[in-house]
């Protein structure tokens, strides 16, 4: 090969290797100070149950504002199909299987292993290093042991509850604290926590969470902040106040009507948050993410995943593809849709990039802003992987193709043409290639480090006196 040929190859390699990086510079010049970060997380919200994904019976005008002000991810995924592991992924920017958070944790306030391993850093911890003020509001579900609570995991403030769910009406909060908890689901009835103290709260839960979010923003308008607003709506129990039920007199099915009312309460809360940002002139430099922690458990809470197959608890897209949008008016275009697959793990990497601070661990997500802030033809993730350890199930997404291994066999779908995963393709070669990529990825994962919700009885046998605990530490 002559010198010209070698030079040509060198130049080509340079372009292949740097394609994404060139685009990553596009937006940086426009950002002159650290953006505030807000994550609004819904709980068990169906893919189809927001206006921006086509809901016709449930109105979400405020959540839709995020879509209108920014970008909707039509192929936005979470890293797991139920609450706890999905939140562990979101909060660390790492696939939770890397550190064995592969089950929904049990409520076990004496057990420091039931939650996010202390070796992992949360987004709040990293952002605090970057000078951010941090607050978690709502559902925690990442451990109830003192060492696992939000104030010990990077958050300056906390308002909410530690368990995987909660009653919504204050009159149902009849347990003073965890010393009165006797079973796995009793924490749904405890009084709320404000930092480390139990408080008397009188508002409907969703409204109280929204109020605290507004208050936090107002108190921190002079400095960069990170707000993790984790609504438990519309997770069961299905409970809504008359104010919100009245908006859906047209929905005859009472379950669906109550669910719609709960989504509406959350939507009002998102409206209050967005209005506060605008009022304080913070909206242009605040990145607001909205997503659900997993797909809707359709029959259970009357959610609707639209055309997606199945729902919460499965690795079909109904379990892991969620309503997902982001706004950041300074940088992101308005009212666009982005169709390439992205994942909740990307939120961490995106946030710390603009906060100008580095994590201690290797992330599985990437900064997605360069892909949506310009006509970037790059692919954020060539592969996405999911593992459901106890079921020996997994899924792989590679471009338009998806392998879903559920029950005993793997099936290959063209998820773009066949969004409902109905027609399994006869392409043994591609199937085998994607399966191999999964097994290779899985070599770097850990086995589960704690027993989960479905092993409640087994855990109780090994841990008598599991709940007998005083509240103060
Ligand atoms: Ca959930």
Coordinates of N, CA, C and O in Angstrom, one line a residue, residues 98-186:
X98 N -25.1 -5.3 37.8 CA -23.6 -5.1 38.1 C -23.3 -5.4 39.6 O -22.2 -5.8 39.9
X99 N -24.3 -5.0 40.4 CA -24.0 -5.0 41.9 C -25.1 -5.9 42.6 O -25.3 -5.7 43.8
X100 N -25.8 -6.7 41.9 CA -26.7 -7.7 42.5 C -28.0 -7.2 43.0 O -28.6 -7.9 43.8
X101 N -28.4 -6.0 42.6 CA -29.7 -5.5 43.0 C -30.7 -6.0 42.0 O -31.3 -5.3 41.2
X102 N -30.9 -7.3 42.0 CA -31.7 -8.0 41.0 C -33.0 -8.4 41.4 O -33.7 -9.2 40.7
X103 N -33.5 -8.0 42.5 CA -34.8 -8.3 43.0 C -35.4 -7.1 43.7 O -34.7 -6.2 44.1
X104 N -36.7 -7.1 43.9 CA -37.4 -6.0 44.7 C -37.0 -6.3 46.1 O -37.2 -7.4 46.6
X105 N -36.4 -5.3 46.8 CA -36.0 -5.5 48.2 C -37.1 -5.7 49.1 O -38.2 -5.2 48.9
X106 N -36.9 -6.4 50.2 CA -37.9 -6.5 51.3 C -37.7 -5.3 52.2 O -36.7 -4.7 52.3
X107 N -38.8 -5.0 52.9 CA -38.7 -4.0 53.9 C -38.1 -4.6 55.2 O -38.7 -5.4 55.9
X108 N -36.8 -4.3 55.4 CA -36.0 -4.9 56.5 C -35.1 -3.9 57.1 O -34.0 -3.8 56.8
X109 N -35.7 -3.1 58.1 CA -34.9 -2.0 58.6 C -33.7 -2.3 59.4 O -32.9 -1.4 59.7
X110 N -33.5 -3.6 59.8 CA -32.3 -4.0 60.5 C -31.2 -4.6 59.6 O -30.2 -4.9 60.1
X111 N -31.5 -4.6 58.3 CA -30.6 -5.4 57.4 C -30.0 -4.4 56.4 O -30.7 -4.0 55.5
X112 N -28.7 -4.1 56.6 CA -28.1 -3.1 55.7 C -27.9 -3.7 54.3 O -27.5 -3.0 53.4
X113 N -28.1 -5.0 54.1 CA -27.8 -5.6 52.7 C -29.1 -5.5 51.9 O -29.1 -5.7 50.7
X114 N -30.3 -5.2 52.5 CA -31.5 -5.0 51.7 C -31.6 -3.6 51.2 O -32.3 -2.8 51.7
X115 N -30.9 -3.4 50.1 CA -31.0 -2.1 49.5 C -29.8 -1.9 48.6 O -29.1 -2.8 48.2
X116 N -29.5 -0.6 48.3 CA -28.4 -0.3 47.4 C -27.1 -0.5 48.1 O -26.8 0.1 49.1
X117 N -26.2 -1.4 47.6 CA -24.9 -1.6 48.2 C -24.2 -0.3 48.5 O -24.2 0.6 47.7
X118 N -23.6 -0.3 49.7 CA -22.9 1.0 50.1 C -21.7 1.3 49.2 O -21.2 2.4 49.2
X119 N -21.3 0.3 48.5 CA -20.1 0.5 47.5 C -20.5 1.3 46.3 O -19.7 1.8 45.6
X120 N -21.9 1.5 46.1 CA -22.4 2.2 44.9 C -22.6 3.7 45.3 O -23.0 4.0 46.4
X121 N -22.3 4.6 44.3 CA -22.6 6.0 44.5 C -24.0 6.3 43.9 O -24.3 5.9 42.8
X122 N -24.7 7.2 44.6 CA -26.0 7.6 43.9 C -25.7 8.9 43.1 O -24.7 9.6 43.3
X123 N -26.6 9.2 42.3 CA -26.5 10.5 41.5 C -26.5 11.7 42.5 O -25.7 12.7 42.2
X124 N -27.2 11.6 43.6 CA -27.2 12.7 44.6 C -25.8 12.9 45.1 O -25.3 14.0 45.3
X125 N -25.1 11.8 45.5 CA -23.7 11.9 46.0 C -22.8 12.5 45.0 O -22.0 13.4 45.4
X126 N -22.9 12.1 43.8 CA -22.0 12.7 42.8 C -22.3 14.2 42.5 O -21.4 15.0 42.5
X127 N -23.6 14.5 42.4 CA -23.9 15.9 42.2 C -23.6 16.8 43.4 O -23.2 18.0 43.2
X128 N -23.6 16.2 44.6 CA -23.2 17.0 45.7 C -21.8 17.4 45.6 O -21.4 18.5 46.0
X129 N -21.0 16.5 45.1 CA -19.5 16.9 44.9 C -19.4 18.0 43.9 O -18.4 18.7 43.9
X130 N -20.4 18.2 43.1 CA -20.4 19.3 42.1 C -21.1 20.5 42.6 O -21.4 21.4 41.9
X131 N -21.4 20.6 43.9 CA -22.0 21.8 44.5 C -23.5 21.9 44.5 O -24.0 22.9 44.7
X132 N -24.1 20.8 44.2 CA -25.6 20.8 44.1 C -26.2 20.5 45.5 O -25.7 19.8 46.3
X133 N -27.4 21.2 45.7 CA -28.2 20.9 46.8 C -29.2 19.8 46.4 O -29.7 19.9 45.3
X134 N -29.4 18.8 47.2 CA -30.2 17.6 46.7 C -31.3 17.3 47.6 O -31.3 17.4 48.8
X135 N -32.4 16.8 47.0 CA -33.6 16.4 47.8 C -34.3 15.2 47.1 O -34.5 15.2 45.9
X136 N -34.7 14.2 47.9 CA -35.5 13.1 47.4 C -36.9 13.3 48.0 O -37.1 13.5 49.2
X137 N -37.9 13.2 47.2 CA -39.3 13.3 47.6 C -40.1 12.1 47.1 O -40.0 11.7 46.0
X138 N -40.9 11.5 48.1 CA -41.8 10.4 47.7 C -41.2 9.1 48.0 O -40.7 8.8 49.1
X139 N -41.4 8.1 47.1 CA -41.0 6.7 47.3 C -39.5 6.5 47.2 O -38.9 6.9 46.2
X140 N -38.9 5.9 48.2 CA -37.5 5.6 48.2 C -37.2 4.2 47.7 O -36.8 4.0 46.6
X141 N -37.6 3.1 48.5 CA -37.5 1.8 48.0 C -36.1 1.3 47.7 O -35.9 0.3 46.9
X142 N -35.1 1.9 48.3 CA -33.7 1.5 48.0 C -33.0 1.1 49.3 O -31.8 1.0 49.4
X143 N -33.9 0.8 50.3 CA -33.3 0.3 51.6 C -33.9 1.1 52.7 O -34.0 2.3 52.7
X144 N -34.3 0.4 53.8 CA -34.8 1.0 55.0 C -33.9 1.1 56.2 O -34.1 1.8 57.2
X145 N -32.8 0.3 56.1 CA -31.7 0.4 57.1 C -31.2 1.8 57.2 O -31.1 2.5 56.2
X146 N -30.9 2.3 58.4 CA -30.4 3.7 58.6 C -29.3 4.0 57.5 O -29.3 5.1 57.0
X147 N -28.4 3.1 57.3 CA -27.3 3.4 56.4 C -27.7 3.6 54.9 O -27.0 4.1 54.1
X148 N -29.0 3.1 54.7 CA -29.5 3.1 53.3 C -30.4 4.2 53.0 O -30.9 4.4 51.9
X149 N -30.8 5.0 54.0 CA -31.8 6.0 53.9 C -31.3 7.2 53.1 O -30.1 7.4 53.0
X150 N -32.2 8.0 52.5 CA -31.8 9.0 51.6 C -30.7 10.0 52.1 O -29.8 10.3 51.4
X151 N -30.8 10.3 53.4 CA -29.9 11.3 54.0 C -28.5 10.7 54.1 O -27.5 11.4 54.2
X152 N -28.4 9.4 54.0 CA -27.0 8.7 54.0 C -26.6 8.3 52.6 O -25.6 7.7 52.5
X153 N -27.5 8.6 51.6 CA -27.1 8.3 50.3 C -27.1 9.5 49.3 O -27.5 9.5 48.2
X154 N -26.6 10.6 49.9 CA -26.3 11.8 49.1 C -27.4 12.9 49.1 O -27.2 13.9 48.5
X155 N -28.5 12.6 49.8 CA -29.5 13.7 49.7 C -29.5 14.5 51.0 O -29.4 14.1 52.1
X156 N -29.5 15.9 50.8 CA -29.6 16.8 51.9 C -30.9 16.8 52.6 O -31.0 17.0 53.8
X157 N -32.0 16.5 51.8 CA -33.3 16.5 52.4 C -34.1 15.3 51.9 O -33.9 14.9 50.7
X158 N -35.1 14.9 52.7 CA -36.0 13.8 52.2 C -37.4 14.1 52.8 O -37.6 14.6 53.9
X159 N -38.4 13.9 51.9 CA -39.8 13.9 52.4 C -40.5 12.8 51.7 O -40.5 12.7 50.5
X160 N -41.0 11.8 52.5 CA -41.7 10.7 51.8 C -41.7 9.5 52.7 O -41.9 9.5 53.9
X161 N -41.4 8.3 52.1 CA -41.6 7.0 52.8 C -40.5 6.1 52.2 O -40.1 6.2 51.0
X162 N -40.1 5.1 53.0 CA -39.0 4.2 52.6 C -39.5 3.0 51.8 O -38.7 2.4 51.1
X163 N -40.7 2.6 52.0 CA -41.2 1.3 51.4 C -41.5 1.4 50.0 O -41.4 2.4 49.3
X164 N -42.0 0.2 49.4 CA -42.2 0.1 48.0 C -43.6 0.7 47.6 O -43.9 0.7 46.4
X165 N -44.4 1.1 48.5 CA -45.7 1.7 48.2 C -46.2 2.4 49.5 O -45.6 2.3 50.6
X166 N -47.4 3.1 49.3 CA -47.9 3.8 50.5 C -49.4 4.1 50.2 O -49.8 4.4 49.1
X167 N -50.1 4.1 51.3 CA -51.5 4.7 51.2 C -51.5 6.2 51.0 O -50.5 6.8 51.3
X168 N -52.5 6.6 50.3 CA -52.6 8.0 49.9 C -53.3 9.0 50.8 O -53.1 10.2 50.8
X169 N -54.2 8.4 51.6 CA -55.1 9.2 52.5 C -54.5 9.3 53.9 O -54.2 8.2 54.5
X170 N -54.3 10.5 54.4 CA -53.7 10.6 55.8 C -54.4 9.8 56.8 O -53.7 9.3 57.7
X171 N -55.7 9.6 56.7 CA -56.4 8.9 57.8 C -55.9 7.4 57.8 O -56.2 6.7 58.7
X172 N -55.3 6.9 56.7 CA -54.8 5.5 56.7 C -53.4 5.4 57.3 O -52.9 4.3 57.3
X173 N -52.8 6.5 57.6 CA -51.4 6.4 58.2 C -51.5 6.3 59.7 O -51.2 7.2 60.5
X174 N -51.9 5.0 60.1 CA -52.2 4.8 61.5 C -51.1 4.2 62.3 O -51.2 3.8 63.5
X175 N -49.9 4.0 61.7 CA -48.7 3.5 62.4 C -47.8 4.7 62.6 O -47.4 5.4 61.6
X176 N -47.4 4.9 63.9 CA -46.6 6.0 64.2 C -45.2 6.0 63.5 O -44.7 6.9 63.0
X177 N -44.6 4.8 63.5 CA -43.3 4.6 62.9 C -43.0 3.1 62.7 O -43.9 2.3 63.0
X178 N -41.8 2.8 62.4 CA -41.5 1.4 62.0 C -41.5 0.5 63.2 O -41.5 -0.8 63.1
X179 N -41.5 1.0 64.4 CA -41.5 0.1 65.6 C -42.9 -0.6 65.7 O -43.1 -1.6 66.4
X180 N -43.9 0.0 65.0 CA -45.2 -0.6 64.9 C -45.5 -1.5 63.7 O -46.6 -2.0 63.5
X181 N -44.5 -1.6 62.9 CA -44.6 -2.4 61.7 C -44.5 -3.9 62.0 O -43.5 -4.3 62.7
X182 N -45.4 -4.7 61.5 CA -45.4 -6.2 61.8 C -45.3 -7.1 60.6 O -45.1 -8.3 60.7
X183 N -45.5 -6.5 59.4 CA -45.4 -7.3 58.2 C -44.9 -6.5 57.0 O -44.8 -5.2 57.1
X184 N -44.6 -7.1 55.9 CA -44.0 -6.5 54.7 C -44.8 -5.3 54.2 O -44.2 -4.3 53.8
X185 N -46.1 -5.3 54.3 CA -46.9 -4.2 53.7 C -47.4 -3.2 54.7 O -48.0 -2.2 54.4
X186 N -47.1 -3.4 56.0 CA -47.4 -2.4 57.0 C -46.8 -1.1 56.8 O -47.5 -0.1 57.1

